[in-house]
Short mmCIF file of C-alpha atoms and ligand atoms in Angstrom, two decimals:
data_model
loop_
_atom_site.label_atom_id
_atom_site.label_comp_id
_atom_site.label_asym_id
_atom_site.label_seq_id
_atom_site.Cartn_x
_atom_site.Cartn_y
_atom_site.Cartn_z
CA MET A 60 99.91 232.92 161.94
CA LYS A 61 99.18 229.25 161.13
CA LYS A 62 97.86 228.46 157.67
CA VAL A 63 95.23 225.83 156.94
CA LEU A 64 93.82 224.43 153.69
CA ILE A 65 90.21 223.26 153.87
CA THR A 66 88.87 221.29 150.90
CA GLY A 67 85.12 221.16 150.40
CA ALA A 68 85.12 224.67 151.85
CA ALA A 69 81.81 225.69 150.26
CA GLY A 70 80.00 222.66 151.64
CA PHE A 71 78.12 222.21 154.88
CA LEU A 72 80.94 220.96 157.12
CA GLY A 73 83.70 222.74 155.17
CA SER A 74 82.12 226.18 155.46
CA HIS A 75 81.62 225.81 159.21
CA LEU A 76 85.24 224.68 159.52
CA CYS A 77 86.35 227.81 157.63
CA ASP A 78 84.41 229.93 160.16
CA LYS A 79 85.97 228.06 163.07
CA PHE A 80 89.55 228.44 161.87
CA ILE A 81 89.07 232.10 160.97
CA ASN A 82 87.64 232.70 164.46
CA GLU A 83 90.59 230.87 166.03
CA GLY A 84 92.99 233.24 164.24
CA TYR A 85 94.24 231.08 161.38
CA GLN A 86 94.90 232.03 157.80
CA VAL A 87 92.44 229.92 155.80
CA ILE A 88 92.53 228.75 152.19
CA GLY A 89 89.18 227.31 151.17
CA MET A 90 89.08 225.05 148.13
CA ASP A 91 86.01 223.68 146.34
CA ASN A 92 84.91 222.83 142.81
CA LEU A 93 81.31 223.71 143.70
CA ILE A 94 79.76 220.45 142.48
CA THR A 95 77.71 220.11 145.63
CA GLY A 96 78.99 223.14 147.55
CA ASP A 97 77.65 226.67 147.29
CA LEU A 98 79.61 229.94 147.44
CA LYS A 99 76.77 231.44 149.47
CA ASN A 100 78.07 229.40 152.43
CA ILE A 101 81.37 231.29 152.50
CA GLU A 102 80.71 234.62 150.83
CA HIS A 103 80.62 236.32 154.24
CA LEU A 104 84.32 235.38 154.55
CA PHE A 105 85.42 236.98 151.26
CA PRO A 106 86.11 240.43 152.76
CA ASN A 107 88.32 238.83 155.44
CA LYS A 108 92.00 239.29 154.62
CA ASN A 109 92.82 235.96 156.25
CA PHE A 110 90.55 234.05 153.87
CA GLU A 111 91.27 233.02 150.29
CA PHE A 112 89.19 230.84 147.99
CA TYR A 113 90.42 228.55 145.20
CA ASN A 114 87.90 227.05 142.80
CA HIS A 115 89.67 223.78 142.14
CA ASP A 116 88.90 220.07 141.77
CA VAL A 117 91.23 218.17 144.13
CA THR A 118 91.17 215.06 141.95
CA THR A 119 93.71 216.94 139.82
CA PHE A 120 97.11 218.13 141.08
CA VAL A 121 96.77 220.59 143.96
CA HIS A 122 99.22 223.47 144.13
CA ILE A 123 99.39 225.89 147.06
CA PRO A 124 102.15 228.52 147.15
CA GLY A 125 104.11 229.00 150.39
CA ASP A 126 103.89 227.22 153.71
CA LEU A 127 101.00 225.20 155.03
CA ASP A 128 100.52 223.93 158.59
CA TYR A 129 97.31 221.94 158.34
CA ILE A 130 95.08 220.36 155.70
CA LEU A 131 91.50 219.28 156.31
CA HIS A 132 90.16 217.16 153.45
CA PHE A 133 86.38 217.61 153.41
CA ALA A 134 85.70 217.59 149.68
CA SER A 135 83.21 214.88 148.72
CA PRO A 136 79.60 214.45 147.78
CA ALA A 137 78.12 213.24 151.06
CA SER A 138 74.45 212.55 150.57
CA PRO A 139 73.22 209.24 149.13
CA ILE A 140 71.40 210.87 146.21
CA ASP A 141 74.48 212.96 145.34
CA TYR A 142 76.85 210.06 145.21
CA LEU A 143 74.34 208.05 143.21
CA LYS A 144 74.26 210.87 140.65
CA ILE A 145 78.02 211.37 140.52
CA PRO A 146 79.42 207.97 141.49
CA ILE A 147 82.72 208.12 139.60
CA HIS A 148 83.60 211.52 140.93
CA THR A 149 82.71 210.38 144.44
CA LEU A 150 85.22 207.55 144.08
CA LYS A 151 87.81 209.89 142.60
CA VAL A 152 87.62 212.57 145.29
CA GLY A 153 87.95 209.98 148.06
CA ALA A 154 90.79 208.13 146.33
CA LEU A 155 92.70 210.41 143.90
CA GLY A 156 91.80 213.58 145.82
CA THR A 157 93.08 212.12 149.07
CA HIS A 158 96.25 210.94 147.33
CA ASN A 159 96.90 214.46 146.00
CA LEU A 160 96.31 216.03 149.40
CA LEU A 161 98.54 213.54 151.19
CA GLY A 162 101.22 214.37 148.63
CA LEU A 163 100.71 218.07 149.29
CA ALA A 164 100.84 217.50 153.07
CA ARG A 165 104.10 215.62 152.66
CA GLU A 166 105.61 218.33 150.48
CA LYS A 167 104.63 221.04 152.98
CA ASN A 168 105.32 218.98 156.09
CA ALA A 169 101.73 219.72 157.12
CA ARG A 170 99.44 217.73 159.39
CA ILE A 171 96.39 216.38 157.56
CA LEU A 172 92.94 215.46 158.87
CA ILE A 173 90.77 213.27 156.67
CA ALA A 174 86.96 213.34 156.79
CA SER A 175 85.94 209.72 157.01
CA THR A 176 82.46 208.55 157.85
CA SER A 177 80.20 206.22 159.79
CA GLU A 178 79.55 204.68 156.37
CA VAL A 179 82.80 202.73 156.76
CA TYR A 180 80.74 200.57 159.15
CA GLY A 181 78.17 199.96 156.38
CA ASP A 182 74.97 198.32 157.67
CA PRO A 183 76.53 197.54 161.04
CA LEU A 184 76.15 194.22 162.81
CA VAL A 185 77.71 195.64 165.98
CA HIS A 186 75.85 198.30 167.92
CA PRO A 187 76.78 200.95 168.88
CA GLN A 188 79.70 201.28 166.49
CA SER A 189 83.13 201.62 168.06
CA GLU A 190 86.30 202.28 166.11
CA ASP A 191 87.52 198.68 166.38
CA TYR A 192 84.51 197.36 164.41
CA TYR A 193 85.56 196.53 160.82
CA GLY A 194 82.14 197.11 159.28
CA ASN A 195 79.66 195.39 157.01
CA VAL A 196 79.92 197.10 153.62
CA SER A 197 78.72 196.01 150.21
CA SER A 198 81.43 197.04 147.78
CA ILE A 199 79.12 196.74 144.77
CA GLY A 200 75.92 198.27 146.14
CA PRO A 201 74.80 201.83 145.35
CA ARG A 202 76.55 203.20 148.45
CA GLY A 203 79.75 201.30 147.64
CA VAL A 204 81.17 204.26 145.70
CA TYR A 205 81.17 206.38 148.83
CA ASP A 206 81.84 203.72 151.44
CA GLU A 207 84.73 202.11 149.61
CA ALA A 208 86.27 205.46 148.62
CA LYS A 209 86.26 206.42 152.30
CA ARG A 210 87.69 203.05 153.35
CA PHE A 211 90.44 203.44 150.75
CA GLN A 212 90.97 206.96 152.06
CA GLU A 213 91.57 205.62 155.56
CA ALA A 214 93.92 202.95 154.21
CA ILE A 215 96.06 205.35 152.16
CA THR A 216 96.15 207.83 155.04
CA MET A 217 97.48 205.15 157.41
CA ALA A 218 99.97 204.07 154.74
CA TYR A 219 101.33 207.62 154.43
CA HIS A 220 101.53 207.81 158.20
CA ARG A 221 103.37 204.49 158.51
CA TYR A 222 105.58 204.73 155.44
CA HIS A 223 106.42 208.44 155.45
CA GLY A 224 105.98 209.09 159.19
CA MET A 225 103.46 211.82 158.41
CA GLU A 226 101.12 213.41 160.93
CA THR A 227 97.67 212.20 159.95
CA ARG A 228 94.27 212.27 161.68
CA ILE A 229 91.09 210.37 160.72
CA ALA A 230 87.62 211.51 161.83
CA ARG A 231 84.70 209.10 161.37
CA ILE A 232 81.85 211.55 161.11
CA PHE A 233 78.31 210.47 161.97
CA ASN A 234 75.09 212.19 160.78
CA THR A 235 75.45 215.91 161.44
CA TYR A 236 72.93 218.71 160.98
CA GLY A 237 72.72 222.48 161.09
CA PRO A 238 72.31 225.62 159.02
CA ARG A 239 73.71 225.53 155.43
CA MET A 240 72.66 221.98 154.70
CA ARG A 241 71.34 221.94 151.15
CA LEU A 242 67.58 221.91 151.28
CA ASN A 243 67.43 219.59 148.28
CA ASP A 244 70.36 217.29 149.04
CA GLY A 245 68.02 214.41 149.87
CA ARG A 246 69.18 213.85 153.42
CA VAL A 247 66.54 213.28 155.99
CA ILE A 248 66.77 216.54 157.95
CA PRO A 249 66.51 218.97 155.02
CA ALA A 250 64.06 216.59 153.32
CA PHE A 251 61.61 216.56 156.24
CA MET A 252 62.03 220.24 157.07
CA GLY A 253 61.55 221.24 153.41
CA GLN A 254 58.45 219.06 153.18
CA ALA A 255 57.07 220.51 156.42
CA LEU A 256 57.61 224.07 155.16
CA ARG A 257 56.05 223.37 151.74
CA GLY A 258 53.02 221.67 153.27
CA GLU A 259 53.93 218.32 151.65
CA ASP A 260 53.70 214.82 153.09
CA LEU A 261 56.81 213.71 154.99
CA THR A 262 58.35 210.77 153.17
CA VAL A 263 59.58 208.09 155.57
CA PHE A 264 61.56 205.38 153.78
CA GLY A 265 60.81 201.77 154.71
CA ASP A 266 58.92 201.29 157.97
CA GLY A 267 60.85 204.16 159.57
CA LEU A 268 62.22 201.88 162.28
CA GLN A 269 65.80 202.32 161.06
CA THR A 270 67.76 204.49 163.48
CA ARG A 271 70.18 207.38 163.21
CA SER A 272 71.92 209.62 165.77
CA PHE A 273 72.12 213.30 164.89
CA CYS A 274 74.93 215.64 165.95
CA PHE A 275 74.64 219.42 165.93
CA ILE A 276 77.18 221.17 163.69
CA GLU A 277 78.85 223.22 166.46
CA ASP A 278 79.53 220.06 168.47
CA GLN A 279 80.87 218.31 165.37
CA ILE A 280 83.22 221.19 164.50
CA GLU A 281 84.59 221.32 168.05
CA GLY A 282 85.27 217.56 167.97
CA LEU A 283 87.06 217.84 164.63
CA TYR A 284 89.12 220.80 165.82
CA ARG A 285 90.24 218.95 168.94
CA LEU A 286 91.09 215.85 166.92
CA LEU A 287 93.27 217.86 164.53
CA LEU A 288 95.21 219.32 167.44
CA SER A 289 95.48 215.98 169.28
CA ASP A 290 98.30 213.49 168.75
CA TYR A 291 96.06 210.50 167.98
CA VAL A 292 96.53 208.93 164.53
CA TYR A 293 93.88 206.17 164.47
CA PRO A 294 90.25 206.81 163.50
CA VAL A 295 87.99 208.55 166.02
CA ASN A 296 84.17 208.59 165.91
CA ILE A 297 82.71 212.09 166.10
CA GLY A 298 78.95 212.15 166.50
CA ASN A 299 76.09 212.29 168.96
CA PRO A 300 75.13 208.96 170.55
CA GLU A 301 71.49 209.92 171.08
CA GLU A 302 69.73 207.47 168.78
CA MET A 303 66.18 207.58 167.42
CA THR A 304 64.06 205.99 164.73
CA ILE A 305 63.40 207.92 161.52
CA LEU A 306 59.66 207.66 162.18
CA ASP A 307 60.04 209.31 165.61
CA PHE A 308 62.21 211.88 163.95
CA ALA A 309 59.49 212.69 161.39
CA GLU A 310 57.07 213.23 164.26
CA GLU A 311 59.58 215.43 166.04
CA VAL A 312 59.98 217.60 162.92
CA LEU A 313 56.20 217.98 162.68
CA SER A 314 55.94 219.09 166.28
CA LEU A 315 58.90 221.46 165.96
CA THR A 316 57.57 223.09 162.81
CA GLY A 317 53.97 223.13 164.02
CA ALA A 318 52.95 221.55 160.71
CA ASN A 319 50.21 218.93 160.56
CA ASN A 320 51.31 217.27 157.33
CA ARG A 321 50.81 213.54 156.88
CA ILE A 322 53.62 211.02 157.15
CA ILE A 323 53.72 208.64 154.18
CA PHE A 324 55.90 205.57 153.63
CA LYS A 325 58.12 205.00 150.60
CA GLU A 326 60.41 202.19 149.54
CA LEU A 327 63.61 201.82 151.59
CA PRO A 328 66.68 202.59 149.43
CA GLU A 329 69.01 199.65 148.78
CA ASP A 330 71.64 199.06 151.51
CA ASP A 331 70.12 201.71 153.78
CA PRO A 332 71.72 200.95 157.18
CA MET A 333 69.21 199.69 159.77
CA GLN A 334 70.91 201.21 162.78
CA ARG A 335 73.59 203.73 163.53
CA ARG A 336 74.93 205.13 166.78
CA PRO A 337 78.49 206.13 167.55
CA ASP A 338 80.33 204.82 170.55
CA ILE A 339 82.20 207.99 171.52
CA SER A 340 84.17 206.65 174.49
CA LEU A 341 87.41 207.15 172.59
CA ALA A 342 86.64 210.79 171.70
CA LYS A 343 85.68 211.45 175.32
CA LYS A 344 88.91 209.93 176.55
CA ILE A 345 91.46 211.38 174.18
CA LEU A 346 89.80 214.65 173.18
CA GLY A 347 87.83 215.39 176.35
CA TRP A 348 84.94 215.96 173.96
CA GLU A 349 81.28 215.09 173.89
CA PRO A 350 78.26 216.79 172.29
CA LYS A 351 76.65 219.53 174.33
CA VAL A 352 73.70 220.67 172.24
CA SER A 353 70.41 218.80 172.66
CA ARG A 354 68.39 217.95 169.56
CA GLU A 355 65.54 220.10 170.82
CA GLU A 356 67.81 223.13 170.94
CA GLY A 357 69.88 222.27 167.86
CA MET A 358 67.03 221.50 165.46
CA ARG A 359 65.68 225.03 165.83
CA LYS A 360 68.76 226.36 164.02
CA PRO A 361 68.41 224.56 160.67
CA PHE A 362 64.65 225.13 160.84
CA ALA A 363 65.19 228.90 161.21
CA TYR A 364 67.73 228.72 158.37
CA PHE A 365 65.40 226.84 156.00
CA LYS A 366 62.56 229.21 156.89
CA SER A 367 64.74 232.19 155.97
CA LEU A 368 65.34 230.88 152.43
CA SER A 369 63.46 232.46 149.54
CA LYS A 370 60.29 230.83 148.21
CA GLU A 371 62.14 230.09 144.99
CA GLU A 372 64.82 228.13 146.86
CA LEU A 373 62.24 226.34 148.95
CA TYR A 374 60.43 225.14 145.83
CA LYS A 375 63.51 224.49 143.67
CA SER A 376 63.31 221.08 141.98
CA ALA A 377 63.95 218.23 144.36
CA HIS A 378 67.58 217.53 143.43
CA LYS A 379 70.46 219.65 142.28
CA ASP A 380 71.07 219.25 138.57
CA PHE A 381 74.59 218.09 137.91
CA SER A 382 74.43 218.56 134.13
CA GLU A 383 76.74 221.59 134.29
CA HIS A 384 79.36 219.22 135.64
CA GLU A 385 79.04 216.84 132.70
CA HIS A 386 82.77 217.21 132.03
CA ILE A 387 83.51 215.63 135.41
CA ARG A 388 81.46 212.57 134.60
CA LYS A 389 83.34 212.16 131.31
CA ASN A 390 86.77 212.29 132.95
N1 UDP B 573 65.10 209.01 154.91
C1 UDP B 573 63.72 209.04 154.91
N2 UDP B 573 63.08 209.98 154.15
C2 UDP B 573 63.74 210.90 153.38
C3 UDP B 573 65.15 210.88 153.39
C4 UDP B 573 65.81 209.92 154.16
O1 UDP B 573 63.07 208.22 155.58
O2 UDP B 573 63.05 211.71 152.71
C5 UDP B 573 65.80 208.01 155.73
C6 UDP B 573 66.86 207.19 154.98
O3 UDP B 573 66.26 206.08 154.34
C7 UDP B 573 67.78 206.79 156.11
C8 UDP B 573 67.70 207.97 157.09
O4 UDP B 573 66.51 208.69 156.73
O5 UDP B 573 67.32 205.63 156.75
C9 UDP B 573 68.89 208.91 157.01
O6 UDP B 573 69.13 209.20 155.67
P1 UDP B 573 70.17 210.28 155.16
O7 UDP B 573 70.04 210.33 153.66
O8 UDP B 573 69.96 211.55 155.91
O9 UDP B 573 71.61 209.76 155.55
P2 UDP B 573 72.29 208.33 155.82
O10 UDP B 573 72.42 208.27 157.30
O11 UDP B 573 71.41 207.22 155.30
O12 UDP B 573 73.58 208.39 155.12
#
């Protein structure tokens, strides 16, 4: 039985990866320090004898007893408001955390897949974004802590591949949605759906003409799985190329939820990318992969999930309070 370590296991992508690898017959070790993750996302796996959970912060030395075949490094705050609240830790998990996991992969002779991001393209001047575009990133802007950590992560991963001959994989993940997103994580899908369910105005930032392309979680997980098992070491975009404006998206959420809330406009956050759409020709070619789930079908799933949450969760203060993780900020 192959053994896989998944960091960020209690998060949105990480928890779905745990499910996938358990279903594919792997032994799974999930690791998370629960800063932005939630044990609720993986508690259904606790009775499974092939699943183990370690509460650990990967920015400190990572020890795993025994053999390991694969590592998937998915630990990181991933929403703009999260990495604004915990900027140093965001830098550390992308940089020091990745270093520790590459060291562990080397020690165990394991293949490692790194979760990179469309944010490495910054506010892109090339559209759609293909892997050979170097990006347009502000290193000192508010998103710099995430973008530059992920760019460093790609660089150190390639260095370990070239210098130590290690088996590495790099996924550039574009906006992904589905059940288990945190209702209050600030990202546009939970934000609009939460607002629709609470009867609040939908807050469109800027004029709403900025674009994004949303990928359903099951498609994303399949792409990541195929990339891990492929023999391709350079970065690969995984996302859905169907692009839309945020304003159109707000209207789509209103029609899906049957709500007739107003749409209001708020200030655009600094460095908010104006356009984003993955060119997935490479993924199609080398992984034989492309998204299958339409937005119309996919969006029903997170909506049903958010609707099933308790009233208390639905009305919980807008953002998660990180004060219990004060020690991390001091480190
Ligand atoms: N956005 C918005 N209203 C919100 C939250 C986000 O208009 O309440 C916009 C945000 O400015 C961005 C887009 O939606 O242009 C996607 O934002 P998200 O935080 O989901 O992720 P990003 O793709 O920017 O990393």
